[in-house]
């Protein structure tokens, strides 16, 4: 499609958007009585209007039923996670028994590594992307040390070629092949938080398995952003948070995926707790851990009802739009328009003031566009915020803007460009 840099064009795209009504389902933050143009769903998604209602239902259940709420009422807490599993599964391309809501993301990363990072003297290395989210780096480092290995030796980071910001799939696959029999685990992000690069998870999984390693993904920036096929891709395990593209609130509950093929593997280690015990016999309180079948068997502590209620509210809206395919279709267009608009700003300024480091290829990115400001980046960012455009800032010079198909529109993108140009010009004239 050929884009145009004017309001009427943006509004005409919005008029044709089958998801255009969805933004009315969300609450936008305000400043000076005006709603923000919110382009920060990569960090914290917006509150669905439904959230209060669904949370209130559970508060009422707590009030009226107290301890009986575990087994009584319209949504007994004991089984509430099953409703979420049905709605989480289509988001990541899994069957409901392969997913489970529990804990928070980094905690789950640790729990899953306990099961799927089982280093031996010959095979103890982990391959990951350079510049992964710090929490993942720390988790992986500490797991390696926990097993008695040296992170410097055991962790192999795949880096972009000199001068590049993003990785080439072939370089990732070549690195996996090169270290072959020494690799215990390939652990990648689905989408890198900094560059917004979407990795080829299917082929990374194939290469990892060919090398004899387990393969897992941190889907913090991918789940709810791009369609995933974890089961079909044969991924061993994955986890994600629900508060970025899945709008389940700050510190929201995380989700895990464990591939069905591991369900009957008695040799898998895990850090157990009572909530992972066989559901039917859990309250016999007997000695000797017997895991519940499926991803549920990785639960440790009792289920978190209030965070699940918030996730449930949000998941109902994903169900309403038909899950990921319709969102992705709009997302590709919206993000392409955002890139076009940023380049229009550069054109008007007569130089590449804002360099897009997110891949140009729509198949290698999700909603997020990361731009490097040539100069005055922080100032530009602060001016944008002051003028009701909320993206996010990453040191030393990167602005991340995410047009989220669930609640952003083409007009948001157009207006952001207009403001970006005005702000940059005014700073230059200061
Ligand atoms: C956001 C994010 C996290 C955050 O982890 P929490 O345990 O939820 O605080 C971890 N890893 C990645 C890749 C992320 O993008």
XYZ file of C-alpha atoms and ligand atoms in Angstrom:
445
model
C 0.000 0.000 0.000
C 1.204 3.553 -0.690
C 0.890 5.673 2.395
C 0.176 9.380 2.613
C 1.345 11.785 5.244
C -1.892 13.571 6.052
C -4.693 13.339 8.575
C -7.435 12.535 6.066
C -5.466 9.524 4.843
C -4.867 8.248 8.383
C -8.529 8.685 9.187
C -9.554 6.835 6.040
C -7.459 3.842 7.133
C -9.095 4.007 10.547
C -12.547 4.059 8.966
C -11.761 0.764 7.180
C -10.232 -0.881 10.252
C -12.382 -3.826 11.408
C -10.865 -3.482 14.914
C -11.490 0.260 15.191
C -14.015 -0.070 18.018
C -11.617 -1.966 20.265
C -9.896 1.153 21.583
C -13.166 2.039 23.300
C -12.655 -1.027 25.477
C -9.526 0.479 27.079
C -8.749 3.345 29.444
C -6.183 5.868 28.228
C -4.072 7.840 30.699
C -4.663 11.584 30.647
C -2.630 14.716 31.069
C -4.144 18.184 31.438
C -7.558 16.718 30.714
C -6.471 15.181 27.399
C -5.813 11.482 26.688
C -2.279 10.490 25.809
C -1.414 9.016 22.455
C -0.182 5.866 24.140
C 2.648 4.128 22.285
C 4.072 2.247 25.249
C 2.204 -1.064 25.151
C 5.572 -2.806 24.863
C 6.211 -1.828 28.479
C 2.789 -1.740 30.113
C -0.433 -2.357 28.215
C -3.533 -0.266 28.884
C -6.251 -1.180 31.347
C -9.283 -2.868 29.779
C -12.517 -1.287 31.052
C -13.613 -4.829 31.829
C -10.790 -5.245 34.364
C -12.585 -3.509 37.239
C -15.722 -5.569 36.732
C -13.960 -8.923 36.584
C -11.745 -8.048 39.533
C -14.767 -6.848 41.476
C -16.524 -10.156 40.883
C -13.647 -11.896 42.612
C -13.537 -9.360 45.425
C -17.233 -10.012 45.930
C -16.631 -13.751 45.932
C -13.974 -13.245 48.558
C -16.319 -11.034 50.586
C -19.324 -13.347 50.340
C -17.744 -16.772 50.294
C -14.381 -16.293 51.989
C -12.645 -19.660 52.184
C -15.535 -21.403 50.475
C -14.633 -19.438 47.346
C -12.098 -22.136 46.527
C -14.884 -24.574 45.656
C -18.078 -22.506 45.585
C -19.496 -19.673 43.540
C -19.665 -19.141 39.790
C -15.908 -19.384 39.303
C -14.428 -21.543 42.080
C -10.813 -20.419 42.520
C -9.583 -23.985 42.537
C -10.432 -24.330 38.841
C -10.315 -20.709 37.676
C -6.990 -21.175 35.874
C -8.685 -23.629 33.492
C -10.762 -20.813 32.023
C -7.603 -18.813 31.403
C -5.753 -21.756 29.880
C -8.395 -22.019 27.159
C -7.873 -18.371 26.232
C -4.073 -18.353 26.586
C -3.596 -21.355 24.304
C -4.592 -19.670 21.016
C -2.362 -16.686 21.780
C 0.776 -18.820 21.809
C -0.329 -21.668 19.530
C -0.613 -24.410 22.097
C -3.208 -26.745 23.516
C -4.750 -25.630 26.824
C -2.969 -28.374 28.759
C 0.398 -27.063 27.525
C -0.047 -23.643 29.169
C -0.678 -22.405 32.679
C -0.870 -19.004 34.385
C 1.425 -18.777 37.399
C 3.990 -16.612 39.214
C 5.831 -13.871 37.366
C 8.097 -14.138 34.365
C 11.633 -14.329 35.713
C 10.517 -16.762 38.409
C 9.083 -19.011 35.710
C 12.232 -18.731 33.645
C 14.101 -20.134 36.631
C 11.580 -22.907 37.251
C 11.644 -23.992 33.623
C 15.426 -23.903 33.471
C 15.468 -26.230 36.455
C 13.673 -28.736 34.240
C 15.226 -27.999 30.874
C 18.766 -26.852 31.591
C 20.480 -30.036 32.729
C 24.145 -29.452 31.943
C 26.739 -32.233 31.791
C 30.525 -31.950 31.538
C 30.352 -32.379 27.764
C 27.168 -30.441 27.160
C 26.751 -27.424 29.417
C 26.507 -24.343 27.201
C 23.597 -21.999 26.649
C 23.144 -19.993 23.455
C 21.280 -16.709 23.764
C 21.043 -13.369 21.991
C 23.524 -10.653 22.983
C 21.722 -7.710 24.545
C 18.916 -9.803 25.998
C 16.711 -8.209 28.657
C 18.829 -7.875 31.825
C 16.581 -10.055 33.973
C 17.123 -12.934 31.541
C 20.884 -12.354 31.567
C 20.959 -12.441 35.370
C 18.707 -15.496 35.557
C 20.798 -17.429 33.044
C 24.092 -16.419 34.645
C 22.895 -17.505 38.068
C 21.584 -20.836 36.745
C 24.942 -21.541 35.150
C 26.737 -20.772 38.430
C 24.215 -22.808 40.379
C 25.272 -25.834 38.336
C 28.936 -25.075 39.013
C 29.928 -23.672 35.613
C 31.546 -20.391 34.651
C 29.169 -18.045 32.785
C 32.109 -16.807 30.676
C 32.580 -20.294 29.316
C 29.037 -21.550 29.412
C 27.083 -18.643 27.917
C 27.448 -17.999 24.211
C 25.919 -14.737 23.070
C 25.113 -14.276 19.412
C 25.933 -10.695 18.415
C 24.996 -8.596 15.416
C 27.642 -8.137 12.722
C 29.893 -5.103 13.206
C 27.888 -1.935 12.616
C 24.537 -3.762 12.660
C 21.883 -3.561 15.369
C 20.018 -6.762 14.693
C 20.909 -10.398 14.141
C 20.786 -12.413 10.958
C 18.967 -15.720 11.269
C 21.789 -17.476 9.428
C 24.293 -16.236 11.985
C 22.151 -17.597 14.818
C 21.781 -20.973 13.110
C 25.499 -21.114 12.284
C 26.421 -20.414 15.900
C 24.157 -23.213 17.086
C 25.684 -25.590 14.553
C 29.214 -24.531 15.425
C 28.862 -25.329 19.139
C 26.662 -28.357 18.430
C 27.355 -31.067 20.966
C 28.407 -28.598 23.682
C 25.012 -26.890 23.842
C 22.584 -27.900 26.550
C 20.059 -25.148 25.895
C 19.144 -22.558 23.298
C 17.295 -19.782 25.116
C 16.218 -16.801 23.056
C 13.763 -13.961 23.293
C 10.892 -14.212 20.820
C 11.278 -10.485 20.173
C 14.225 -8.489 21.469
C 13.044 -5.790 23.870
C 15.525 -3.175 22.653
C 15.534 -3.511 18.870
C 12.083 -5.027 18.425
C 13.580 -7.783 16.245
C 11.311 -10.831 15.874
C 13.374 -14.007 15.718
C 12.750 -17.017 13.500
C 11.651 -19.264 16.349
C 10.733 -22.187 14.145
C 14.166 -22.488 12.559
C 16.026 -21.698 15.774
C 14.108 -24.566 17.390
C 14.961 -26.915 14.521
C 18.647 -26.029 14.700
C 18.728 -26.403 18.487
C 17.137 -29.829 18.335
C 19.446 -30.916 15.531
C 22.345 -30.050 17.846
C 20.728 -32.182 20.557
C 19.825 -29.245 22.796
C 16.606 -28.151 24.441
C 15.046 -24.942 23.102
C 13.099 -22.357 25.086
C 11.848 -18.808 24.480
C 11.156 -15.776 26.616
C 8.064 -14.353 24.949
C 7.701 -11.193 27.045
C 7.605 -9.031 23.904
C 6.125 -11.607 21.557
C 3.073 -13.077 23.300
C 0.014 -11.024 22.387
C 2.076 -9.109 19.823
C 2.663 -11.655 17.035
C 1.050 -15.034 16.281
C 3.016 -17.961 17.697
C 2.888 -21.713 17.025
C 4.791 -23.099 19.966
C 3.351 -26.597 19.722
C 3.818 -26.944 15.982
C 7.314 -25.470 16.130
C 8.122 -28.146 18.675
C 9.464 -25.629 21.209
C 10.347 -27.341 24.511
C 9.264 -24.570 26.852
C 8.428 -20.869 26.964
C 7.215 -18.213 29.340
C 5.887 -14.687 29.080
C 4.484 -11.850 31.124
C 0.914 -10.667 30.693
C 1.396 -6.973 31.386
C 2.989 -5.838 28.116
C 0.964 -6.668 24.996
C -1.575 -8.633 27.009
C -2.781 -5.739 29.158
C -3.144 -7.627 32.449
C -1.783 -4.896 34.723
C 1.520 -4.074 36.432
C 3.203 -7.166 37.836
C 0.504 -9.272 36.160
C 0.598 -13.040 36.258
C 2.970 -14.850 33.888
C 2.211 -17.766 31.596
C 4.249 -20.867 30.865
C 4.281 -23.343 27.995
C 5.617 -26.873 28.221
C 5.401 -29.034 25.102
C 3.159 -32.069 25.375
C 6.042 -34.376 24.462
C 7.498 -33.778 27.943
C 4.366 -34.618 29.906
C 5.291 -38.256 30.551
C 8.996 -37.741 31.080
C 9.518 -38.962 34.641
C 13.198 -37.998 34.554
C 12.500 -34.245 34.395
C 13.567 -32.425 37.516
C 11.408 -29.703 38.914
C 11.125 -27.527 41.963
C 7.838 -28.763 43.326
C 5.135 -27.300 45.535
C 1.660 -28.408 46.573
C -0.138 -26.642 43.747
C 1.686 -28.703 41.146
C 0.469 -31.889 42.818
C -2.199 -34.003 41.097
C -5.327 -31.931 41.276
C -7.724 -34.714 42.309
C -5.593 -35.805 45.232
C -4.037 -32.501 46.245
C -6.025 -32.205 49.424
C -5.192 -35.688 50.641
C -1.971 -33.890 51.649
C 0.092 -37.037 51.241
C 3.842 -37.469 51.278
C 5.691 -37.884 47.974
C 5.186 -35.437 45.108
C 3.074 -36.585 42.173
C 2.779 -33.879 39.517
C -0.469 -32.961 37.839
C -0.304 -33.815 34.130
C 0.652 -30.994 31.774
C 1.931 -27.504 32.382
C -0.129 -27.335 35.595
C 2.385 -29.702 37.160
C 4.925 -26.858 37.227
C 2.811 -24.777 39.611
C 4.383 -24.277 43.007
C 2.245 -22.026 45.169
C -1.494 -21.669 45.297
C -3.066 -19.940 42.365
C -3.155 -16.089 42.277
C -6.821 -15.299 41.895
C -6.748 -11.490 41.636
C -3.947 -11.291 39.026
C -5.717 -14.073 37.122
C -8.940 -12.060 37.142
C -7.125 -9.141 35.504
C -5.567 -11.415 32.892
C -8.960 -13.015 32.314
C -10.545 -9.636 31.586
C -7.895 -8.887 29.001
C -7.987 -12.339 27.412
C -11.714 -11.968 26.805
C -10.925 -9.046 24.515
C -8.400 -11.140 22.597
C -11.123 -13.734 22.191
C -13.526 -11.044 21.003
C -11.246 -10.002 18.125
C -10.555 -13.622 17.112
C -7.108 -13.789 18.742
C -3.851 -13.069 16.942
C -4.433 -13.208 13.182
C -6.713 -10.143 12.865
C -4.481 -8.236 15.282
C -1.367 -9.136 13.327
C -2.900 -8.068 10.045
C -3.633 -4.606 11.426
C -0.350 -4.502 13.328
C 1.736 -4.980 10.185
C 0.013 -2.063 8.509
C 0.105 0.153 11.567
C 3.808 -0.430 12.171
C 4.609 0.030 8.476
C 2.768 3.358 8.656
C 4.749 4.342 11.750
C 8.026 3.618 9.919
C 6.809 5.595 6.905
C 5.846 8.541 9.104
C 9.233 8.560 10.866
C 10.964 8.602 7.500
C 8.682 11.459 6.425
C 9.888 13.396 9.483
C 13.486 12.720 8.463
C 12.735 13.896 4.923
C 11.196 17.120 6.202
C 14.250 17.712 8.402
C 16.564 17.081 5.471
C 18.588 14.427 7.298
C 18.189 11.111 9.086
C 17.578 12.577 12.526
C 15.748 9.416 13.636
C 17.303 6.135 12.558
C 15.029 3.112 12.707
C 16.977 0.149 14.094
C 14.051 -2.286 14.059
C 14.182 -4.574 10.985
C 12.606 -3.181 7.809
C 11.070 -6.558 6.978
C 7.568 -6.779 8.528
C 8.110 -10.503 9.173
C 11.068 -9.671 11.409
C 9.304 -7.296 13.747
C 6.173 -6.953 15.842
C 4.453 -3.709 16.824
C 7.505 -1.955 18.251
C 9.723 0.458 16.358
C 12.981 1.522 18.007
C 14.617 4.693 16.776
C 17.964 6.213 17.564
C 17.905 9.972 17.824
C 20.974 11.524 16.226
C 20.980 14.336 18.766
C 18.910 15.673 21.661
C 17.139 12.333 22.001
C 16.130 12.741 25.628
C 14.948 16.280 25.016
C 12.826 15.182 22.072
C 11.375 12.394 24.164
C 10.524 14.693 27.081
C 8.838 17.165 24.727
C 6.768 14.359 23.234
C 5.578 13.344 26.690
C 4.789 16.940 27.596
C 2.680 17.084 24.443
C 0.738 13.918 25.238
C 2.671 11.309 23.270
C 3.879 8.535 25.541
C 6.498 6.149 24.201
C 9.515 5.038 26.183
C 13.122 5.999 26.526
C 16.095 3.627 26.719
C 19.554 4.916 27.523
C 21.632 6.138 25.842
C 19.638 7.362 22.827
C 16.759 5.078 21.890
C 13.057 5.895 21.747
C 10.722 2.919 21.543
C 7.306 3.511 19.988
C 4.737 0.753 19.759
C 1.493 1.191 17.904
C -0.580 -1.600 19.411
C -3.300 -2.871 17.060
C -5.733 -3.545 19.913
C -6.066 0.123 20.917
C -3.941 2.370 18.700
C -4.998 3.729 15.339
C -3.517 5.344 12.248
C -4.469 8.808 13.464
C -2.316 8.229 16.572
C 0.610 7.459 14.294
C 0.044 10.440 12.014
C -0.230 12.844 14.958
C 2.920 11.427 16.520
C 4.823 12.201 13.321
C 3.423 15.710 13.178
C 4.507 16.351 16.745
C 7.899 14.693 16.337
C 8.671 17.064 13.482
C 7.440 20.146 15.328
C 9.316 19.239 18.492
C 12.585 18.541 16.682
C 12.386 21.814 14.770
C 11.666 23.801 17.910
C 14.575 22.195 19.790
C 16.907 22.962 16.869
C 15.800 26.607 17.051
C 16.249 26.876 20.831
C 9.687 -7.414 30.547
C 10.654 -8.527 30.527
C 10.975 -9.236 31.681
C 10.396 -8.841 33.003
O 10.449 -9.892 33.905
P 9.545 -9.879 35.220
O 9.984 -11.096 35.924
O 8.122 -9.885 34.784
O 9.860 -8.634 35.978
C 11.844 -10.302 31.564
N 12.391 -10.658 30.379
C 12.102 -9.992 29.247
C 12.709 -10.418 27.952
C 11.240 -8.901 29.275
O 10.982 -8.224 28.165
